[in-house]
Amino acid sequence: MTAAGIARLAGVGRAAVSNWRRRHADFPKPVGGTETSPAFALRDIEQWLRDQGKLAEVPLRERVWQQLVGHPAGAAAALRQAGAVLLLAHDRPAAWQQLRAAADDAELTGVLPAVLDSVLAARLGPGHPVRGLTREALAPSAALVRATGDLAAADGAAAAYDFLLGRHLDANPRQYTLTPPGPAALMAELAAVAGPSGTVLDPACGAGALLAAARERAAGEGDTGAGAAPVTLYGQEADADLAALTALRLSLGVPAAQVRVRAADTLRADAFPELAADAVLVHPPFNERNWGHDELAYDARWEYGFPARTESELAWVQHALARLREGGTAVLLMPPAAASRRSGRRIRADLLRRGALRAVIALPAGAAPPNGVPLHLWVLRKPGTTPPAPQLLVVDTAELAAGAPAGRDKPDWQTVRATAVEAWRTFDRDGGVEERPGVRRSLAAIDLLDDDVDLAPARHLPPPAAAGGPAELARVRERLTTTLARTTALTPRSDGGAAGPARWPLTTVGELARAGALVLRAGGAGTAPAGGTAPAVLTDHDVIGGGAPSGTLPEAPASGPAEEPVLLQAGDVVVPVLGGGAVARVADDAAAGAALGRNLTLLRPDPAALDPWFLAGFLRGTANNRRASSYASTATRLDVRRLQLPRLPLADQRRYGQRFRDLAAFEGALRLTARLGEQLVQGLHDGLTDGSVAPD
């Protein structure tokens, strides 16, 4: 097990495990892994934790997980076996209990294959991908089988499998490309705005996130009186192991659904050639060259044109349309280049002319892997005998995260979802939408059929800066004038003062921490609780730029509880430790309650011993930062404990603190002046170039 597994076992953060390794000579030695990610023996770790009084008993979940990862056939094969047993316990609990009680290990693994085959065939149909459950394969798994049954009794079969599969996916992030819950739920809602779908297909289903989201949305519609029957979920995945795990995930999911998952390359070997689905949801692999271009030149699916070798995404678009019933809806997560590459312009043009492509929605960066790219959603409708007038809805939700620094982890999905769904519902109902500059617009297809057929939403939306026109620019100018006057009034005097360098006694932050005059905390820990309200995160970019907390906590892994972050209090001093230069910020009431982000150190002074403004002011000294940085340059990592400040009585600290507070107010006014000035200049440029502002 890794350090992360030890932390989960003991209910602590990973930093605590690192401290134990440094401070305790008897801490177990690694038995594998790498220097940066060592692996330890579970038995040794259990014994050490018990000896230290840090563990009473290993939780059943952890025992099952460790048996999975240590299985001789590999974690994926063990997870197939565990999932099949959980499905048996879920569908036929009495038969499972009777079998488990009556048989010893050899008998149990000998009888199980036939029983599991029967359950899997009943739930997943003939040709399902959950293979390899033979007597020989199950022989080493008797302990795993029994422990899995115990876990089903304790947590429920569905929750147990969600935990095990979630832990497996978390442990192998480079092996799988996952669709996050936010985009998955949005895609399911866009595909089914008229009501719950009876049949949903994902031809590149991966771990099944899109099909699970469609099932949950359909069940929600049914609960509200829409009369939804259980949906039938069709999935296809080229990775045979992942197809098997996804089939089990969907079968064990709540609410119930009919599940048909197959393992094969969809474009080369379509498993459902006769299907006419109500909805198709796809997060296809991006930028594939080896998608079957040479073998599939005369395939009947290329109704809108034969995709170029570099346009694999347009092959998936046409496959989705080919598997829809007339009037059915498909939603695909697409790379932004697919909307504008010249090699795909003829196919895009035909999709527009025939009314198949109905909407292109730009998502904020970070919506889904690759997280640095603002992906698009394409919404398509299979034309019927009377196709709609060729119109296209373009929506840009990327600006909803505008202004957030690079450290922000995730976009505001509640706002993104509301904006996209409201625009699509209005467009689908009325055939058009009211234009909102920078956000949404409906366009006639004829206006897009030029040489490029460029469908990127940002290129067809007027900039939001020009939306307010001259009136908004006048308000910005008035604010700028007021702020300039305030900046002049706040300009500090620099004359007078001491004749030479001070010769006062010095102390360090580390000494003050040891004496109890302040508390040191490192940022970066913490996760958002599932379904709960998470605080905003103060990032290092916020501290350096003087902005409000703008980050978000990462979601807690499915395999464990949320980790508590470090929360700010008014009067805390926050220092960037990486590339910030001479920067320190005193948290005010507005920042109180925010979580402390990565690459930040929090200093919480005792108000009876230290004035926070005095502390922050002296920490910003250039010479001070040079002495405390890891190299001569302050752009390198800062050792906060080595920062120095003078030993002064509290009354003298407050005199200095007041002057530092005045400097902070002046600095804030300068920043606001710069922002307002840039806004006014850009607004005037936009207004003059789009005609909303006259040159006189």
XYZ file of C-alpha atoms in Angstrom:
696
model
C 0.000 0.000 0.000
C 1.111 3.581 -0.653
C 1.371 6.552 1.724
C -2.100 7.646 0.588
C -3.482 4.246 1.587
C -1.794 4.467 5.006
C -3.333 7.908 5.509
C -6.804 6.558 4.693
C -6.235 3.593 7.004
C -5.311 5.813 9.953
C -7.744 8.644 9.129
C -5.017 11.295 8.758
C -3.529 13.423 5.979
C -0.579 12.324 3.860
C 1.636 14.897 5.592
C 1.192 12.987 8.868
C 2.444 9.779 7.232
C 5.524 11.620 5.945
C 6.178 12.920 9.471
C 5.874 9.403 10.921
C 8.449 8.101 8.442
C 10.913 10.851 9.404
C 10.420 10.778 13.170
C 10.021 7.057 13.917
C 13.000 4.832 13.271
C 10.791 1.724 13.582
C 8.394 2.781 10.840
C 8.164 -0.101 8.310
C 10.552 0.047 5.374
C 9.202 0.130 1.804
C 8.839 -3.222 0.073
C 8.298 -1.872 -3.452
C 7.203 1.112 -5.504
C 9.564 3.960 -6.317
C 11.595 6.451 -4.328
C 8.913 9.133 -4.763
C 5.972 6.726 -4.295
C 7.098 3.828 -2.097
C 4.865 0.834 -1.333
C 4.598 -0.830 2.087
C 3.359 -4.211 3.284
C -0.162 -4.003 4.718
C 0.627 -6.449 7.556
C 3.655 -4.416 8.696
C 1.712 -1.141 8.523
C -1.237 -2.575 10.474
C 1.048 -3.837 13.241
C 2.941 -0.523 13.491
C -0.265 1.510 13.631
C -1.647 -0.754 16.372
C 1.586 -0.524 18.383
C 1.385 3.281 18.147
C -2.274 3.323 19.184
C -3.283 4.804 15.862
C -5.436 1.899 14.660
C -7.850 -0.371 16.462
C -8.869 -2.545 13.495
C -8.402 -2.408 9.726
C -11.763 -1.422 8.175
C -13.406 -4.105 6.051
C -13.289 -1.822 3.002
C -9.517 -1.528 3.288
C -9.097 -5.278 3.699
C -11.065 -5.989 0.538
C -9.180 -3.297 -1.364
C -5.777 -4.624 -0.310
C -6.814 -8.136 -1.383
C -7.816 -6.677 -4.752
C -4.553 -4.840 -5.424
C -2.493 -7.832 -4.249
C -4.389 -10.386 -6.317
C -2.055 -12.524 -8.489
C -4.246 -11.960 -11.580
C -4.163 -8.174 -11.158
C -6.584 -5.608 -9.760
C -8.837 -5.489 -12.848
C -9.394 -9.262 -12.869
C -9.996 -9.284 -9.111
C -12.459 -6.408 -9.478
C -14.377 -8.395 -12.123
C -14.651 -11.289 -9.688
C -15.684 -9.056 -6.797
C -18.257 -7.238 -8.936
C -19.813 -10.506 -10.118
C -20.097 -11.710 -6.503
C -21.681 -8.403 -5.494
C -24.193 -8.763 -8.343
C -25.050 -12.262 -7.101
C -25.494 -10.952 -3.538
C -27.627 -8.092 -4.890
C -29.906 -10.096 -7.214
C -30.113 -13.416 -5.350
C -29.270 -12.707 -1.695
C -30.817 -15.923 -0.328
C -28.975 -18.128 -2.823
C -25.684 -16.352 -2.042
C -26.062 -16.759 1.720
C -26.955 -20.442 1.367
C -24.005 -21.060 -0.950
C -21.584 -19.154 1.293
C -22.669 -20.989 4.453
C -22.765 -24.505 3.003
C -19.511 -24.631 1.059
C -15.870 -24.600 2.101
C -13.408 -22.566 0.049
C -12.756 -25.229 -2.584
C -16.456 -26.026 -2.999
C -17.356 -22.343 -3.102
C -14.958 -21.480 -5.917
C -15.932 -24.667 -7.732
C -19.664 -23.960 -7.739
C -19.497 -20.193 -8.238
C -18.640 -20.035 -11.983
C -21.945 -21.585 -13.081
C -23.964 -19.481 -10.637
C -22.224 -16.263 -11.658
C -22.670 -17.037 -15.366
C -26.395 -17.450 -14.783
C -26.724 -14.127 -12.937
C -24.606 -12.221 -15.459
C -26.485 -13.613 -18.452
C -29.807 -12.653 -16.853
C -28.711 -9.086 -16.147
C -26.334 -8.303 -19.029
C -27.622 -10.538 -21.814
C -25.663 -12.978 -23.967
C -22.302 -11.720 -25.166
C -21.590 -9.667 -22.026
C -17.932 -8.705 -21.397
C -17.514 -10.085 -17.840
C -15.277 -13.017 -18.779
C -12.688 -15.166 -17.075
C -14.783 -16.331 -14.077
C -13.591 -19.928 -14.325
C -12.898 -22.375 -11.526
C -9.147 -21.957 -12.066
C -9.398 -18.149 -11.991
C -11.495 -18.169 -8.796
C -9.382 -20.755 -6.957
C -6.967 -18.158 -5.430
C -9.888 -15.829 -4.644
C -11.836 -17.605 -1.911
C -10.846 -15.076 0.767
C -11.652 -12.185 -1.592
C -15.045 -13.727 -2.464
C -16.045 -14.121 1.181
C -14.773 -10.654 2.177
C -16.652 -9.120 -0.739
C -19.846 -10.794 0.444
C -19.263 -9.387 3.941
C -18.770 -5.937 2.432
C -22.066 -6.269 0.516
C -23.842 -7.107 3.770
C -22.250 -4.148 5.561
C -22.470 -1.398 2.910
C -24.864 -2.723 0.286
C -23.707 -4.238 -3.015
C -24.006 -1.024 -5.067
C -22.134 1.147 -2.540
C -19.444 -1.508 -2.105
C -18.781 -1.700 -5.845
C -18.803 2.097 -6.217
C -16.114 2.238 -3.534
C -13.920 -0.473 -5.069
C -14.233 0.778 -8.648
C -13.718 4.398 -7.557
C -10.543 3.445 -5.688
C -9.275 1.510 -8.736
C -9.893 4.449 -11.078
C -8.295 6.902 -8.625
C -5.232 4.662 -8.367
C -4.735 4.547 -12.162
C -5.350 8.113 -13.391
C -3.150 7.766 -16.491
C -4.777 4.555 -17.641
C -8.320 5.917 -17.956
C -9.827 9.108 -19.385
C -12.832 9.847 -17.186
C -15.762 12.195 -17.745
C -16.284 14.256 -14.552
C -19.766 14.301 -12.935
C -20.503 17.945 -13.892
C -20.155 17.583 -17.683
C -21.778 14.118 -17.568
C -24.920 15.447 -15.844
C -25.069 18.433 -18.212
C -24.805 16.189 -21.288
C -27.551 13.898 -19.984
C -29.834 16.858 -19.397
C -29.205 18.346 -22.840
C -29.920 14.991 -24.484
C -33.228 14.476 -22.690
C -34.856 17.893 -22.205
C -38.173 16.634 -23.566
C -38.381 13.876 -20.957
C -36.564 10.680 -19.875
C -35.136 8.594 -22.685
C -36.114 4.959 -23.046
C -32.871 3.964 -24.789
C -29.456 5.570 -24.308
C -26.238 4.615 -26.108
C -22.640 5.521 -25.336
C -20.418 3.971 -28.030
C -17.213 4.986 -26.186
C -18.504 4.383 -22.675
C -15.211 4.177 -20.739
C -16.077 3.850 -17.037
C -19.779 4.517 -17.682
C -20.113 8.047 -16.291
C -22.379 9.276 -19.101
C -24.695 6.260 -18.971
C -24.915 6.511 -15.175
C -25.813 10.209 -15.483
C -28.516 9.412 -18.061
C -29.982 6.744 -15.781
C -30.076 9.087 -12.794
C -31.648 11.897 -14.805
C -34.320 9.583 -16.231
C -35.145 8.357 -12.728
C -35.414 11.965 -11.523
C -37.857 12.762 -14.324
C -39.877 9.710 -13.412
C -40.047 10.803 -9.762
C -41.534 14.124 -10.861
C -44.407 12.517 -12.696
C -43.015 12.268 -16.210
C -43.864 8.565 -16.285
C -40.358 7.223 -16.862
C -39.836 3.504 -17.241
C -36.386 2.104 -16.408
C -34.041 3.077 -19.196
C -32.098 0.615 -21.309
C -28.406 1.482 -21.367
C -26.234 0.407 -24.298
C -22.481 0.833 -24.071
C -19.443 -0.204 -26.071
C -15.808 0.065 -25.012
C -12.636 -1.108 -26.768
C -10.841 -1.962 -23.488
C -12.257 -5.373 -22.516
C -11.380 -4.991 -18.813
C -12.982 -1.571 -18.574
C -16.072 -2.760 -20.472
C -16.539 -5.534 -17.905
C -16.121 -3.187 -14.936
C -18.540 -0.680 -16.478
C -21.166 -3.353 -17.147
C -21.031 -4.363 -13.480
C -21.148 -0.728 -12.325
C -24.271 0.009 -14.341
C -25.968 -3.262 -13.341
C -25.408 -2.594 -9.644
C -26.439 1.037 -9.899
C -29.497 2.564 -8.335
C -32.041 3.095 -9.874
C -32.336 -0.138 -11.822
C -31.757 -0.218 -15.567
C -31.492 -2.724 -18.373
C -27.798 -2.904 -19.290
C -26.132 -4.082 -22.486
C -22.378 -3.412 -22.648
C -20.062 -4.933 -25.228
C -16.275 -4.971 -25.630
C -15.115 -4.040 -29.153
C -13.796 -1.148 -31.252
C -16.981 0.765 -32.089
C -15.967 2.286 -35.407
C -14.516 -0.960 -36.766
C -16.893 -3.459 -35.115
C -20.199 -1.840 -34.132
C -21.927 -4.071 -31.559
C -25.376 -2.507 -32.081
C -25.760 -1.971 -35.841
C -29.587 -2.118 -35.755
C -30.095 0.149 -32.722
C -32.238 3.297 -33.030
C -31.614 4.992 -29.666
C -33.549 7.868 -28.134
C -30.305 9.514 -27.051
C -26.587 9.079 -27.689
C -23.969 10.483 -25.295
C -20.287 10.298 -26.233
C -16.950 11.489 -24.882
C -14.909 10.128 -27.817
C -11.142 9.690 -27.899
C -9.564 12.852 -29.345
C -7.062 13.231 -32.197
C -6.886 9.547 -33.141
C -5.174 8.799 -36.452
C -5.699 5.023 -36.348
C -9.513 5.062 -36.168
C -10.131 2.956 -39.272
C -9.871 5.512 -42.078
C -8.468 3.022 -44.606
C -10.836 0.138 -43.791
C -14.067 2.170 -43.540
C -13.974 4.310 -46.690
C -17.319 2.962 -47.970
C -19.123 2.636 -44.640
C -22.828 3.547 -44.774
C -22.504 5.716 -41.659
C -20.690 8.517 -43.530
C -23.959 10.139 -44.629
C -22.538 13.652 -44.258
C -19.143 12.988 -45.822
C -16.136 10.702 -45.417
C -14.019 12.029 -42.509
C -10.367 12.804 -43.134
C -7.752 10.739 -41.309
C -7.250 13.688 -38.922
C -10.990 14.057 -38.221
C -11.744 11.044 -36.022
C -14.176 13.154 -33.986
C -16.376 13.695 -37.072
C -16.464 9.921 -37.546
C -17.880 9.635 -34.014
C -20.407 12.403 -34.764
C -21.732 10.490 -37.757
C -21.749 7.185 -35.888
C -23.889 8.843 -33.187
C -26.351 10.157 -35.791
C -26.515 6.737 -37.445
C -27.571 5.103 -34.153
C -30.341 7.628 -33.341
C -34.011 7.274 -34.111
C -35.556 10.137 -36.099
C -35.845 13.099 -33.748
C -33.397 11.574 -31.275
C -30.699 13.735 -29.658
C -26.958 13.185 -29.454
C -24.528 15.156 -27.270
C -20.784 14.800 -27.829
C -17.876 16.263 -25.884
C -15.535 17.596 -28.569
C -12.119 19.286 -28.807
C -12.490 22.943 -29.869
C -10.404 22.358 -33.015
C -13.190 20.160 -34.445
C -15.324 23.300 -34.878
C -12.818 25.063 -37.135
C -10.303 22.672 -38.770
C -10.378 23.174 -42.540
C -10.229 19.423 -43.164
C -13.691 19.026 -41.638
C -15.432 22.034 -43.153
C -17.455 20.088 -45.771
C -18.905 17.713 -43.163
C -19.707 20.616 -40.833
C -21.421 22.410 -43.722
C -23.623 19.401 -44.532
C -24.508 18.915 -40.851
C -25.697 22.546 -40.825
C -27.574 22.455 -44.132
C -29.603 19.411 -43.153
C -30.371 20.655 -39.643
C -28.495 17.846 -37.870
C -26.105 20.051 -35.866
C -28.277 22.174 -33.568
C -25.927 23.700 -30.969
C -22.250 24.229 -30.118
C -21.610 25.055 -26.448
C -18.142 26.141 -25.294
C -17.237 24.939 -21.788
C -14.723 26.537 -19.417
C -11.201 25.123 -19.309
C -10.970 22.400 -16.690
C -14.365 20.878 -17.485
C -12.862 17.522 -18.479
C -9.508 16.082 -19.585
C -7.445 17.591 -21.118
C -8.109 20.181 -18.408
C -6.164 23.026 -20.007
C -8.435 23.093 -23.082
C -11.919 24.706 -23.167
C -13.866 21.809 -24.711
C -17.119 22.066 -26.705
C -20.423 20.240 -26.507
C -22.097 19.469 -29.836
C -25.846 18.875 -29.672
C -27.250 17.038 -32.701
C -30.759 15.998 -33.686
C -31.374 13.296 -36.294
C -33.477 14.932 -39.032
C -36.917 13.491 -39.712
C -39.141 13.821 -42.749
C -39.587 17.558 -42.016
C -36.252 18.839 -40.695
C -36.217 22.168 -38.815
C -35.049 25.399 -40.417
C -31.231 25.304 -40.525
C -30.318 27.281 -37.405
C -27.415 26.908 -34.988
C -27.314 27.890 -31.327
C -23.893 29.036 -30.087
C -23.278 29.374 -26.353
C -20.040 30.376 -24.630
C -19.882 29.479 -20.945
C -16.081 29.839 -20.870
C -16.439 33.496 -19.836
C -18.334 32.426 -16.709
C -14.916 31.491 -15.282
C -13.177 34.548 -16.756
C -10.997 36.483 -14.381
C -10.167 33.382 -12.361
C -6.405 32.905 -12.115
C -4.610 29.839 -13.348
C -4.724 28.292 -9.887
C -8.480 27.851 -9.961
C -9.267 24.143 -9.931
C -12.792 23.858 -11.319
C -15.375 26.061 -13.026
C -18.689 27.017 -11.405
C -20.772 24.130 -12.730
C -24.058 25.379 -11.325
C -23.820 28.557 -13.429
C -22.467 26.709 -16.479
C -25.293 24.184 -16.337
C -28.032 26.783 -15.848
C -26.744 28.922 -18.742
C -26.376 26.017 -21.202
C -29.627 24.223 -20.368
C -31.780 27.385 -20.387
C -30.346 28.452 -23.754
C -30.859 25.001 -25.329
C -34.382 24.572 -23.981
C -35.420 27.976 -25.267
C -33.829 27.350 -28.674
C -35.318 23.857 -28.965
C -38.796 25.147 -28.063
C -38.877 28.454 -29.964
C -36.359 27.902 -32.765
C -34.200 30.793 -31.543
C -32.990 32.688 -28.465
C -32.660 36.276 -27.382
C -29.065 37.339 -27.973
C -26.829 37.933 -24.952
C -23.465 39.433 -25.902
C -20.599 37.125 -25.051
C -22.949 34.325 -23.915
C -25.420 33.078 -26.546
C -26.866 33.685 -29.989
C -28.815 31.788 -32.662
C -27.510 31.962 -36.229
C -28.931 31.049 -39.616
C -26.886 28.239 -41.163
C -26.570 30.219 -44.391
C -24.499 32.823 -42.518
C -21.957 30.159 -41.526
C -21.464 28.471 -44.886
C -18.330 30.311 -45.974
C -14.938 28.860 -46.896
C -14.109 27.930 -43.290
C -17.499 26.941 -41.768
C -16.023 27.983 -38.425
C -18.448 27.072 -35.621
C -16.417 28.209 -32.584
C -18.953 30.142 -30.419
C -16.556 32.922 -29.408
C -16.113 33.944 -33.073
C -19.840 34.570 -33.526
C -20.676 36.360 -30.274
C -20.321 40.129 -29.735
C -17.962 40.835 -26.828
C -19.639 41.378 -23.452
C -17.514 44.484 -22.851
C -19.507 46.385 -25.460
C -22.863 45.336 -24.034
C -23.217 48.304 -21.704
C -22.374 50.851 -24.389
C -21.516 54.468 -23.530
C -23.506 54.414 -20.278
C -21.399 51.594 -18.813
C -18.181 53.270 -19.964
C -19.282 56.491 -18.276
C -19.754 54.602 -14.993
C -16.270 53.058 -15.321
C -14.784 56.508 -15.979
C -16.533 57.930 -12.905
C -15.185 55.116 -10.726
C -11.715 55.637 -12.155
C -11.816 59.385 -11.407
C -12.903 58.705 -7.811
C -10.222 56.055 -7.347
C -7.504 58.323 -8.768
C -8.453 60.997 -6.245
C -8.353 58.438 -3.415
C -4.968 57.182 -4.612
C -3.594 60.728 -4.474
C -4.900 61.165 -0.919
C -3.387 57.814 0.158
C 0.042 58.465 -1.373
C 2.418 57.974 1.603
C 5.025 60.466 2.733
C 8.576 59.174 2.725
C 10.443 62.149 4.256
C 11.781 62.183 7.796
C 12.474 59.131 9.931
C 15.587 57.438 11.267
C 19.019 58.675 10.219
C 20.520 55.195 9.620
C 19.842 51.453 9.736
C 18.139 50.238 12.910
C 20.145 48.094 15.354
C 17.276 46.282 17.072
C 17.404 42.656 18.284
C 15.923 40.185 15.794
C 13.998 36.926 15.998
C 12.766 34.493 13.364
C 9.343 33.154 12.508
C 10.532 29.680 13.501
C 11.532 30.904 16.985
C 8.199 32.685 17.399
C 6.368 29.497 16.417
C 8.319 27.441 18.956
C 7.557 30.045 21.626
C 3.833 29.921 20.859
C 3.612 33.531 19.630
C 2.210 32.300 16.324
C 0.973 29.119 14.640
C 2.293 27.941 11.257
C 0.073 26.016 8.828
C 0.775 24.857 5.255
C -1.936 25.091 2.611
C -3.078 22.742 -0.121
C -4.899 20.068 1.869
C -8.632 19.540 1.864
C -11.390 18.200 -0.377
C -14.996 19.193 -0.971
C -17.594 16.952 0.699
C -19.926 15.124 -1.688
C -23.179 17.067 -1.947
C -22.057 19.621 0.642
C -21.074 23.267 0.526
C -17.340 23.831 0.149
C -15.492 27.089 0.951
C -13.703 29.090 -1.723
C -9.922 28.660 -1.873
C -7.432 31.510 -1.456
C -4.790 30.691 -4.075
C -1.228 31.957 -4.369
C -2.358 33.958 -7.431
C -5.021 35.664 -5.285
C -2.430 36.654 -2.684
C 0.087 37.947 -5.225
C -2.567 39.808 -7.234
C -4.557 41.118 -4.272
C -7.747 39.331 -5.401
C -10.595 37.649 -3.534
C -10.519 33.871 -2.948
C -11.204 32.348 -6.363
C -10.248 28.667 -6.224
C -12.377 25.621 -5.491
C -11.579 22.508 -3.499
C -11.147 19.248 -5.429
C -13.912 16.714 -4.949
C -13.364 14.028 -2.333
C -12.460 10.670 -3.938
C -15.229 8.108 -4.078
C -13.038 5.849 -1.988
C -12.911 7.945 1.158
C -14.268 10.837 3.244
C -13.586 14.519 2.605
C -10.342 15.903 4.048
C -10.627 19.046 6.166
C -8.872 22.110 4.678
C -7.072 24.862 6.623
C -9.579 27.726 6.992
C -8.533 31.373 7.294
C -9.431 33.676 10.163
C -9.379 37.479 10.124
C -5.893 38.617 11.148
C -4.060 35.625 9.698
C -0.947 36.464 7.671
C -0.587 34.503 4.405
C 2.761 34.181 2.606
C 3.389 32.583 -0.842
C 6.354 30.225 -0.645
C 6.992 29.741 -4.360
C 7.846 32.585 -6.733
C 5.866 35.254 -4.905
C 8.765 37.549 -4.099
C 8.319 39.910 -1.140
C 4.583 39.358 -0.547
C 2.537 38.900 2.611
C -1.184 39.492 3.062
C -3.308 40.010 6.156
C -6.649 38.205 5.859
C -9.642 40.491 6.370
C -13.254 39.617 7.198
C -14.016 39.028 3.506
C -11.308 36.343 3.260
C -12.180 34.711 6.603
C -13.590 31.219 6.140
C -11.771 30.598 2.850
C -9.551 27.528 2.525
C -5.774 27.956 2.296
C -4.479 26.980 -1.165
C -1.312 25.301 -2.360
C 2.102 26.987 -2.092
C 0.881 29.193 0.758
C 1.864 29.307 4.424
C -0.449 30.704 7.084
C 0.906 32.490 10.159
C -1.697 32.956 12.904
C -0.233 35.411 15.449
C -1.252 35.531 19.097
C -2.797 39.056 19.326
C -1.383 39.452 22.825
C 2.158 39.030 21.475
C 2.171 40.062 17.798
C 0.384 42.671 15.677
C -0.562 41.011 12.334
C 0.175 44.140 10.245
C 3.566 44.553 11.929
C 4.300 40.884 11.161
C 3.179 41.103 7.514
C 5.017 44.358 6.903
C 8.404 43.144 8.087
C 7.987 39.845 6.242
C 7.817 41.822 2.983
C 11.303 43.298 3.310
C 13.435 42.503 0.247
C 16.574 41.712 2.239
C 14.526 39.565 4.594
C 13.194 37.486 1.681
C 16.677 37.096 0.169
C 18.008 35.634 3.387
C 15.082 33.214 3.714
C 14.901 32.001 0.089
C 16.454 28.702 -0.953
C 18.834 30.499 -3.359
C 19.931 34.091 -3.917
C 16.874 34.755 -6.112
C 13.549 35.418 -4.379
C 11.829 33.573 -7.248
C 12.805 30.278 -5.611
C 11.166 28.543 -2.672
C 10.879 30.585 0.514
C 11.632 29.094 3.934
C 9.111 31.057 5.997
C 10.652 29.927 9.298
C 13.873 31.842 8.480
C 12.128 35.192 7.939
C 13.149 37.739 10.564
C 11.459 40.588 12.430
C 12.548 42.814 15.283
C 11.732 42.196 18.919
C 9.591 45.233 19.800
C 6.974 45.951 22.456
C 3.370 45.533 21.299
C 2.751 49.296 21.369
C 5.672 49.909 18.973
C 4.505 47.008 16.789
C 1.123 48.703 16.432
C 2.739 51.978 15.361
C 4.566 50.152 12.579
C 1.473 48.069 11.878
C -0.649 51.159 11.254
C 1.864 52.458 8.708
C 1.942 49.063 6.961
C -1.889 49.054 6.912
C -1.851 52.480 5.223
C 0.606 51.177 2.620
C -1.697 48.214 1.948
C -4.634 50.569 1.356
C -2.527 52.616 -1.073
C -1.427 49.440 -2.869
C -5.055 48.294 -3.178
C -6.095 51.649 -4.633
C -3.291 51.426 -7.197
C -4.440 47.949 -8.254
C -8.045 49.103 -8.608
C -6.906 52.125 -10.628
C -4.991 49.868 -13.006
C -7.965 47.509 -13.450
C -10.438 50.347 -14.075
C -8.032 52.012 -16.484
C -7.614 48.806 -18.488
C -11.396 48.281 -18.511
C -12.028 51.820 -19.757
C -9.353 51.599 -22.476
C -10.561 48.209 -23.747
C -14.200 49.274 -23.556
C -13.506 52.365 -25.648
C -11.588 50.298 -28.198
C -14.501 47.844 -28.430
C -17.095 50.608 -28.570
C -15.289 52.547 -31.286
C -14.705 49.439 -33.398
C -18.277 48.080 -33.158
C -19.959 51.486 -33.585
C -21.572 51.747 -30.144
C -19.319 54.740 -29.273
C -18.961 57.703 -31.641
C -15.466 59.188 -32.149
C -16.631 62.584 -30.835
